[in-house]
Amino acid sequence: MKNRLALILIGVAAMLFAGGYPSESTAQRRIFSHNTKAHKEGKYKDCKSCHTLPEKNWAAPRRDKREPFPDVTTFPYHTSCFGCHTRDIYTRGGTFCGTCHTVASMRATGGRGVLAFPIRSHPTQFTTLFPHNVHQDLIASNRNDSGFVPAHFIKASFRLQDEKNAKPNFYNCAICHETAAQTPKFESRKIDALKSLGSIIPDTFEVPIIPAFFKNSPDSHASCFTCHYQFKNLPPGKQSCAGCHELTKPSFDRNITQRYSLKFNHERVGHVEKDCMSCHLRIAQNNDIRVMKDADVPIMACKDCHAKQEDQMFRKVLLFEVEQRDASIAKNEQPIFQCTYCHTSAIGRFETPASHR
C-alpha cells in the first residue's frame, strides 16, 4: 500500500512538472487578470473570496525571522484557486502552478519557492484611491494634546543644550511621508503646456542628488492598516479591498519618481523646521491621489520666505534667471539660457511660466 501511494505521488509529480515552469517571457504573457468575467462576477466579485484578511503572515513567523507585521504579503492560498482551476493543475505539464511557484517540489517550502509579492515586473491592475482632504481633516481634528486643566495651567517644557538642533516632529504629512532612506530612481516630469526653447543640455548640480531630496510614499498596507485594520473606518459599502483599490486598465509600475524640481533638499536648514503644509499648500484639498498636480509647490510659497531674506535670495535665484532667459531670447542666442538653479535642464529648457513672472 505504501509503495502504491509512493508511485501515485511520483506519477502526479511527473504530470505536474513534466513540462517545467514557463520561461520568463511566457510567464509575462500569462499574467493573472482580475479583469475577467469569472473574476468580476459571482462569488469571486468580492475580494474577500480570495484575499482573506487577516492572513497567516500576521500571526506566523516571517521567512526572514523578523516579527510578523500587518500586511498583504502573499498570493491567495490554494483553496482560492482550486475552486475553478483544479483541472489546470494537471494540464500543460503543470505550468499553471508556475503562476506563483518558482520551485517544482511536492514538499512545502515554507513560502521560499514562490514569487515575491507584489511582482514588480508585472502590470499594476489597480489604482489606489486616497483622498488627502479627508485624511487631512481627520489629522486636524485629532489634535495630539489633552487640552487645559480646569485651573488653566499651560503645558510647558524645557530643552537640554544638546537638543537645540533637534528636528521638529510635526503631526501632519510626516505621519506617512518620511525622508527617503535611499535615493530612488527619478526623472523629470513632462510638461505639455509649455513650449521647449531648446534641447536638453548637460545638467549641473551644486550637490549630488541625495535621499534628503525625496520623501517616501507608503509602500505597503501596514501604514494604512493603522486605521483601517480589517477594513475599519471605511465608507459604507466599501469595507473591503475596493475601499482603496479600483480596477483599471493594466499599467506598468515603473517605480520612478517624477518631479519638476530635483534640487530641493527637505532636510536643509530653513526647510526642515517648516511643516509640510507651509509649502504644499494645495494637497489638503486633494481628493484623488491620481491627480497629483495639487501636491506641487506653487512658486509663491517659495517667495513667501525667500523674498524676505536679507541677501535677496529670491532675486538672485528666480528673477535673475528669468532676466537672463529674456536677455538670451532677445539676443537670439543658441542655446537659449536655461534655468537650472531649481530644475534640471530637462525642465529648465521650457519657456518661463506666467506664475514665475
Short mmCIF file of C-alpha atoms in Angstrom, two decimals:
data_model
loop_
_atom_site.label_atom_id
_atom_site.label_comp_id
_atom_site.label_asym_id
_atom_site.label_seq_id
_atom_site.Cartn_x
_atom_site.Cartn_y
_atom_site.Cartn_z
CA MET A 1 0.00 0.00 0.00
CA LYS A 2 2.81 2.34 0.92
CA ASN A 3 4.64 1.60 -2.35
CA ARG A 4 1.47 2.19 -4.34
CA LEU A 5 0.95 5.56 -2.66
CA ALA A 6 4.55 6.50 -3.47
CA LEU A 7 4.04 5.54 -7.13
CA ILE A 8 0.87 7.63 -7.29
CA LEU A 9 2.67 10.67 -5.86
CA ILE A 10 5.54 10.23 -8.32
CA GLY A 11 3.06 9.97 -11.18
CA VAL A 12 1.24 13.12 -10.10
CA ALA A 13 4.54 14.95 -9.74
CA ALA A 14 5.56 13.87 -13.23
CA MET A 15 2.25 15.13 -14.65
CA LEU A 16 2.62 18.40 -12.84
CA PHE A 17 6.17 19.20 -13.75
CA ALA A 18 6.90 17.29 -16.94
CA GLY A 19 6.82 20.47 -18.94
CA GLY A 20 8.55 22.55 -16.26
CA TYR A 21 7.57 26.07 -15.47
CA PRO A 22 7.17 28.58 -18.30
CA SER A 23 10.04 30.84 -19.28
CA GLU A 24 10.18 34.46 -18.11
CA SER A 25 8.78 35.72 -21.43
CA THR A 26 5.95 33.16 -21.40
CA ALA A 27 5.07 33.99 -17.80
CA GLN A 28 4.77 37.67 -18.71
CA ARG A 29 2.09 36.76 -21.27
CA ARG A 30 0.19 34.64 -18.75
CA ILE A 31 -0.21 37.21 -16.01
CA PHE A 32 -3.23 36.65 -13.82
CA SER A 33 -6.00 39.10 -14.66
CA HIS A 34 -8.63 40.37 -12.28
CA ASN A 35 -10.50 41.82 -15.27
CA THR A 36 -12.13 38.58 -16.47
CA LYS A 37 -15.81 37.71 -16.28
CA ALA A 38 -15.16 34.82 -13.90
CA HIS A 39 -13.26 37.08 -11.50
CA LYS A 40 -15.67 40.03 -11.72
CA GLU A 41 -18.97 38.20 -11.27
CA GLY A 42 -20.49 35.74 -8.83
CA LYS A 43 -18.79 34.86 -5.59
CA TYR A 44 -15.38 35.93 -6.87
CA LYS A 45 -16.58 39.50 -7.32
CA ASP A 46 -15.89 40.01 -3.63
CA CYS A 47 -12.15 40.46 -2.96
CA LYS A 48 -12.51 38.51 0.28
CA SER A 49 -13.34 35.34 -1.66
CA CYS A 50 -9.62 35.04 -2.48
CA HIS A 51 -7.82 37.54 -0.27
CA THR A 52 -8.57 36.53 3.29
CA LEU A 53 -7.63 39.08 5.91
CA PRO A 54 -6.01 38.83 8.32
CA GLU A 55 -3.75 36.38 6.58
CA LYS A 56 -1.44 33.77 8.09
CA ASN A 57 1.57 36.05 7.95
CA TRP A 58 0.09 38.29 10.62
CA ALA A 59 0.38 35.51 13.19
CA ALA A 60 3.09 33.21 11.79
CA PRO A 61 6.87 33.82 11.83
CA ARG A 62 8.26 35.50 8.73
CA ARG A 63 10.84 33.85 6.47
CA ASP A 64 13.42 36.48 7.42
CA LYS A 65 12.78 35.63 11.10
CA ARG A 66 11.60 39.17 11.88
CA GLU A 67 8.39 39.92 13.74
CA PRO A 68 5.12 39.43 11.82
CA PHE A 69 3.54 42.63 10.57
CA PRO A 70 0.03 43.53 9.31
CA ASP A 71 0.37 43.50 5.55
CA VAL A 72 -0.90 41.71 2.48
CA THR A 73 2.27 39.81 1.72
CA THR A 74 1.41 36.66 -0.20
CA PHE A 75 -0.75 35.37 -3.01
CA PRO A 76 -4.16 33.78 -2.29
CA TYR A 77 -3.94 30.32 -0.80
CA HIS A 78 -4.62 27.15 -2.80
CA THR A 79 -8.26 26.93 -1.74
CA SER A 80 -8.98 30.20 -3.56
CA CYS A 81 -7.63 28.86 -6.87
CA PHE A 82 -8.73 25.24 -6.68
CA GLY A 83 -12.41 26.20 -6.77
CA CYS A 84 -12.12 26.72 -10.52
CA HIS A 85 -8.62 25.74 -11.59
CA THR A 86 -8.28 22.15 -10.37
CA ARG A 87 -8.07 20.80 -13.91
CA ASP A 88 -5.48 23.40 -14.91
CA ILE A 89 -3.05 21.89 -12.42
CA TYR A 90 -2.89 18.67 -14.45
CA THR A 91 -2.59 20.22 -17.91
CA ARG A 92 0.34 21.61 -19.89
CA GLY A 93 2.83 19.97 -17.57
CA GLY A 94 1.64 21.92 -14.57
CA THR A 95 2.54 25.34 -15.95
CA PHE A 96 -0.45 26.81 -14.09
CA CYS A 97 1.47 26.32 -10.85
CA GLY A 98 4.23 28.48 -12.30
CA THR A 99 1.96 31.50 -11.95
CA CYS A 100 3.04 31.67 -8.30
CA HIS A 101 5.62 28.94 -7.72
CA THR A 102 9.27 29.01 -8.77
CA VAL A 103 10.35 25.65 -7.33
CA ALA A 104 8.97 22.34 -8.61
CA SER A 105 8.53 20.37 -5.41
CA MET A 106 5.87 18.20 -3.82
CA ARG A 107 7.05 19.33 -0.41
CA ALA A 108 6.08 22.51 1.34
CA THR A 109 8.87 25.07 1.04
CA GLY A 110 7.65 27.43 3.72
CA GLY A 111 6.95 30.18 1.22
CA ARG A 112 10.52 30.15 -0.18
CA GLY A 113 9.51 28.65 -3.51
CA VAL A 114 7.07 31.34 -4.63
CA LEU A 115 7.48 34.63 -6.42
CA ALA A 116 7.91 37.71 -4.27
CA PHE A 117 4.69 39.62 -3.69
CA PRO A 118 3.92 42.03 -5.24
CA ILE A 119 5.64 41.23 -8.55
CA ARG A 120 7.36 44.45 -9.60
CA SER A 121 7.74 43.32 -13.21
CA HIS A 122 4.01 42.65 -13.65
CA PRO A 123 1.44 45.24 -14.69
CA THR A 124 -0.44 47.01 -11.94
CA GLN A 125 -4.12 46.18 -12.38
CA PHE A 126 -5.45 48.53 -9.72
CA THR A 127 -5.25 52.21 -8.99
CA THR A 128 -5.05 53.44 -5.41
CA LEU A 129 -7.77 55.67 -4.03
CA PHE A 130 -6.56 58.05 -1.36
CA PRO A 131 -8.40 61.31 -0.56
CA HIS A 132 -5.84 63.59 1.09
CA ASN A 133 -8.58 66.06 2.03
CA VAL A 134 -10.45 63.53 4.18
CA HIS A 135 -7.31 62.39 5.95
CA GLN A 136 -6.06 65.94 6.44
CA ASP A 137 -9.35 66.85 8.10
CA LEU A 138 -9.02 63.85 10.42
CA ILE A 139 -5.46 64.81 11.33
CA ALA A 140 -6.52 68.39 12.01
CA SER A 141 -9.48 67.32 14.16
CA ASN A 142 -7.46 64.78 16.14
CA ARG A 143 -5.05 67.10 17.88
CA ASN A 144 -2.30 65.34 19.77
CA ASP A 145 -2.80 67.10 23.10
CA SER A 146 -5.07 66.79 26.10
CA GLY A 147 -6.29 70.37 26.44
CA PHE A 148 -6.12 72.55 29.54
CA VAL A 149 -6.81 71.56 33.11
CA PRO A 150 -9.56 73.47 34.99
CA ALA A 151 -7.01 75.84 36.55
CA HIS A 152 -5.87 76.73 33.02
CA PHE A 153 -2.30 75.69 33.53
CA ILE A 154 -0.44 75.66 30.23
CA LYS A 155 1.84 72.76 29.50
CA ALA A 156 5.48 73.83 29.32
CA SER A 157 8.72 72.05 28.61
CA PHE A 158 12.46 72.66 28.68
CA ARG A 159 15.12 71.65 26.21
CA LEU A 160 18.57 70.41 27.02
CA GLN A 161 21.55 72.04 25.35
CA ASP A 162 22.23 69.07 23.07
CA GLU A 163 18.61 69.19 21.85
CA LYS A 164 18.77 72.68 20.41
CA ASN A 165 19.16 71.33 16.90
CA ALA A 166 16.58 68.59 17.30
CA LYS A 167 14.37 68.09 14.26
CA PRO A 168 10.74 69.11 14.92
CA ASN A 169 8.16 66.34 14.77
CA PHE A 170 5.04 67.65 13.06
CA TYR A 171 1.71 65.92 13.48
CA ASN A 172 0.85 66.13 9.81
CA CYS A 173 2.03 64.68 6.50
CA ALA A 174 5.12 63.25 8.21
CA ILE A 175 2.88 60.60 9.76
CA CYS A 176 3.01 58.76 6.42
CA HIS A 177 5.75 60.52 4.43
CA GLU A 178 9.29 60.30 5.77
CA THR A 179 12.60 61.30 4.26
CA ALA A 180 13.78 58.60 1.89
CA ALA A 181 16.40 56.19 3.18
CA GLN A 182 18.00 55.85 -0.24
CA THR A 183 17.83 57.78 -3.49
CA PRO A 184 15.03 56.41 -5.68
CA LYS A 185 15.03 56.25 -9.46
CA PHE A 186 13.94 59.63 -10.75
CA GLU A 187 13.28 61.57 -13.91
CA SER A 188 11.88 64.97 -14.83
CA ARG A 189 8.13 65.25 -15.16
CA LYS A 190 6.82 66.01 -18.63
CA ILE A 191 5.46 69.49 -19.37
CA ASP A 192 2.86 69.62 -22.14
CA ALA A 193 1.53 73.14 -21.58
CA LEU A 194 4.81 74.97 -22.28
CA LYS A 195 6.97 75.27 -25.37
CA SER A 196 10.52 73.95 -25.38
CA LEU A 197 13.08 76.65 -26.17
CA GLY A 198 15.99 74.32 -26.76
CA SER A 199 17.37 70.83 -26.43
CA ILE A 200 18.48 69.33 -23.13
CA ILE A 201 21.97 70.42 -22.13
CA PRO A 202 24.25 68.60 -19.67
CA ASP A 203 22.91 69.28 -16.21
CA THR A 204 24.89 70.50 -13.25
CA PHE A 205 24.18 70.08 -9.56
CA GLU A 206 25.72 72.06 -6.73
CA VAL A 207 25.45 68.96 -4.58
CA PRO A 208 24.90 65.32 -5.55
CA ILE A 209 21.34 64.02 -5.60
CA ILE A 210 20.81 62.58 -2.12
CA PRO A 211 17.94 60.78 -0.34
CA ALA A 212 17.07 64.01 1.55
CA PHE A 213 15.69 65.37 -1.73
CA PHE A 214 12.85 62.83 -1.61
CA LYS A 215 10.06 61.65 0.66
CA ASN A 216 8.82 58.09 0.85
CA SER A 217 5.26 57.21 -0.04
CA PRO A 218 3.59 54.37 1.85
CA ASP A 219 4.81 51.26 0.03
CA SER A 220 2.80 48.67 1.91
CA HIS A 221 -0.57 48.13 3.54
CA ALA A 222 0.93 48.41 7.02
CA SER A 223 0.63 52.20 7.28
CA CYS A 224 -2.99 52.11 6.09
CA PHE A 225 -3.89 49.31 8.48
CA THR A 226 -3.05 51.59 11.39
CA CYS A 227 -6.59 52.94 10.97
CA HIS A 228 -8.18 50.50 8.51
CA TYR A 229 -7.29 47.21 10.17
CA GLN A 230 -9.81 44.61 8.97
CA PHE A 231 -11.38 47.33 6.77
CA LYS A 232 -12.47 49.54 9.64
CA ASN A 233 -13.19 53.27 9.19
CA LEU A 234 -14.02 52.89 5.50
CA PRO A 235 -17.16 54.29 3.79
CA PRO A 236 -20.30 52.11 3.92
CA GLY A 237 -20.33 49.56 1.12
CA LYS A 238 -16.57 49.82 0.64
CA GLN A 239 -15.34 47.89 3.65
CA SER A 240 -13.15 45.65 1.56
CA CYS A 241 -10.15 45.95 -0.75
CA ALA A 242 -12.39 48.03 -3.02
CA GLY A 243 -12.35 50.78 -0.42
CA CYS A 244 -8.82 51.71 -1.50
CA HIS A 245 -8.32 49.93 -4.83
CA GLU A 246 -10.16 50.31 -8.12
CA LEU A 247 -9.79 48.04 -11.12
CA THR A 248 -8.27 49.86 -14.06
CA LYS A 249 -6.51 49.15 -17.32
CA PRO A 250 -3.16 47.46 -16.67
CA SER A 251 -0.32 49.93 -16.37
CA PHE A 252 3.26 49.10 -15.59
CA ASP A 253 4.51 50.21 -12.22
CA ARG A 254 7.93 51.66 -13.06
CA ASN A 255 8.52 52.79 -9.51
CA ILE A 256 10.16 56.02 -10.73
CA THR A 257 9.77 59.38 -9.02
CA GLN A 258 8.79 62.23 -11.36
CA ARG A 259 9.36 65.82 -10.26
CA TYR A 260 9.62 69.30 -11.74
CA SER A 261 12.49 70.07 -9.39
CA LEU A 262 15.16 67.63 -8.31
CA LYS A 263 17.30 70.08 -6.38
CA PHE A 264 15.22 70.68 -3.28
CA ASN A 265 16.61 69.36 -0.02
CA HIS A 266 13.88 68.74 2.55
CA GLU A 267 16.49 68.35 5.30
CA ARG A 268 18.25 71.65 4.60
CA VAL A 269 18.39 74.30 7.34
CA GLY A 270 15.44 76.61 6.89
CA HIS A 271 13.32 73.87 5.35
CA VAL A 272 13.44 71.11 7.93
CA GLU A 273 11.91 73.47 10.51
CA LYS A 274 8.86 74.05 8.32
CA ASP A 275 5.71 71.98 8.43
CA CYS A 276 4.96 70.24 5.10
CA MET A 277 1.81 72.33 4.69
CA SER A 278 3.89 75.50 4.67
CA CYS A 279 4.89 74.71 1.08
CA HIS A 280 2.49 72.01 -0.12
CA LEU A 281 -0.45 74.36 0.21
CA ARG A 282 -2.99 72.62 -2.01
CA ILE A 283 -2.52 68.97 -1.10
CA ALA A 284 -5.02 69.23 1.76
CA GLN A 285 -7.79 69.79 -0.80
CA ASN A 286 -6.78 66.82 -2.96
CA ASN A 287 -9.45 64.11 -3.11
CA ASP A 288 -7.82 61.89 -5.73
CA ILE A 289 -4.25 60.64 -5.49
CA ARG A 290 -4.23 60.19 -9.28
CA VAL A 291 -4.39 63.98 -9.70
CA MET A 292 -1.13 64.86 -8.00
CA LYS A 293 -0.74 68.32 -9.51
CA ASP A 294 -2.23 69.57 -6.25
CA ALA A 295 0.88 68.29 -4.47
CA ASP A 296 3.13 70.66 -6.42
CA VAL A 297 4.57 73.60 -4.53
CA PRO A 298 3.43 76.93 -6.08
CA ILE A 299 6.20 79.44 -6.69
CA MET A 300 4.52 81.90 -4.32
CA ALA A 301 5.21 79.51 -1.44
CA CYS A 302 8.93 79.91 -2.18
CA LYS A 303 8.63 83.68 -2.50
CA ASP A 304 6.94 83.97 0.87
CA CYS A 305 10.23 83.16 2.62
CA HIS A 306 12.98 83.87 0.10
CA ALA A 307 11.78 87.35 -0.87
CA LYS A 308 12.22 88.44 2.75
CA GLN A 309 15.80 87.25 3.09
CA GLU A 310 18.46 89.90 3.58
CA ASP A 311 20.68 88.52 0.83
CA GLN A 312 17.81 88.91 -1.65
CA MET A 313 17.87 85.21 -2.44
CA PHE A 314 14.61 85.45 -4.35
CA ARG A 315 16.06 87.99 -6.80
CA LYS A 316 19.31 86.10 -7.20
CA VAL A 317 17.55 82.79 -7.79
CA LEU A 318 14.30 83.40 -9.60
CA LEU A 319 14.36 86.93 -11.03
CA PHE A 320 18.00 86.66 -12.12
CA GLU A 321 17.35 83.53 -14.16
CA VAL A 322 14.19 84.98 -15.69
CA GLU A 323 16.11 88.12 -16.68
CA GLN A 324 18.91 86.00 -18.14
CA ARG A 325 16.34 83.98 -20.08
CA ASP A 326 14.70 87.12 -21.52
CA ALA A 327 18.07 88.62 -22.48
CA SER A 328 19.12 85.37 -24.15
CA ILE A 329 15.94 85.28 -26.20
CA ALA A 330 16.36 88.93 -27.22
CA LYS A 331 19.88 88.17 -28.49
CA ASN A 332 18.59 85.04 -30.24
CA GLU A 333 21.29 83.03 -28.51
CA GLN A 334 21.63 79.32 -29.09
CA PRO A 335 21.21 77.52 -26.87
CA ILE A 336 18.71 79.70 -25.01
CA PHE A 337 19.63 80.35 -21.36
CA GLN A 338 18.16 77.53 -19.27
CA CYS A 339 17.01 77.77 -15.67
CA THR A 340 18.94 75.22 -13.64
CA TYR A 341 19.09 76.54 -10.08
CA CYS A 342 15.95 74.69 -9.03
CA HIS A 343 15.22 72.50 -12.04
CA THR A 344 17.08 70.03 -14.18
CA SER A 345 17.79 71.18 -17.72
CA ALA A 346 15.05 68.82 -18.90
CA ILE A 347 12.61 71.22 -17.21
CA GLY A 348 14.61 74.46 -17.33
CA ARG A 349 14.63 74.49 -21.15
CA PHE A 350 10.92 75.30 -21.34
CA GLU A 351 9.53 78.82 -21.63
CA THR A 352 9.03 80.73 -18.39
CA PRO A 353 5.53 80.11 -16.96
CA ALA A 354 3.39 83.11 -16.08
CA SER A 355 3.48 82.17 -12.39
CA HIS A 356 7.25 82.84 -12.31
CA ARG A 357 6.98 86.41 -13.50
#
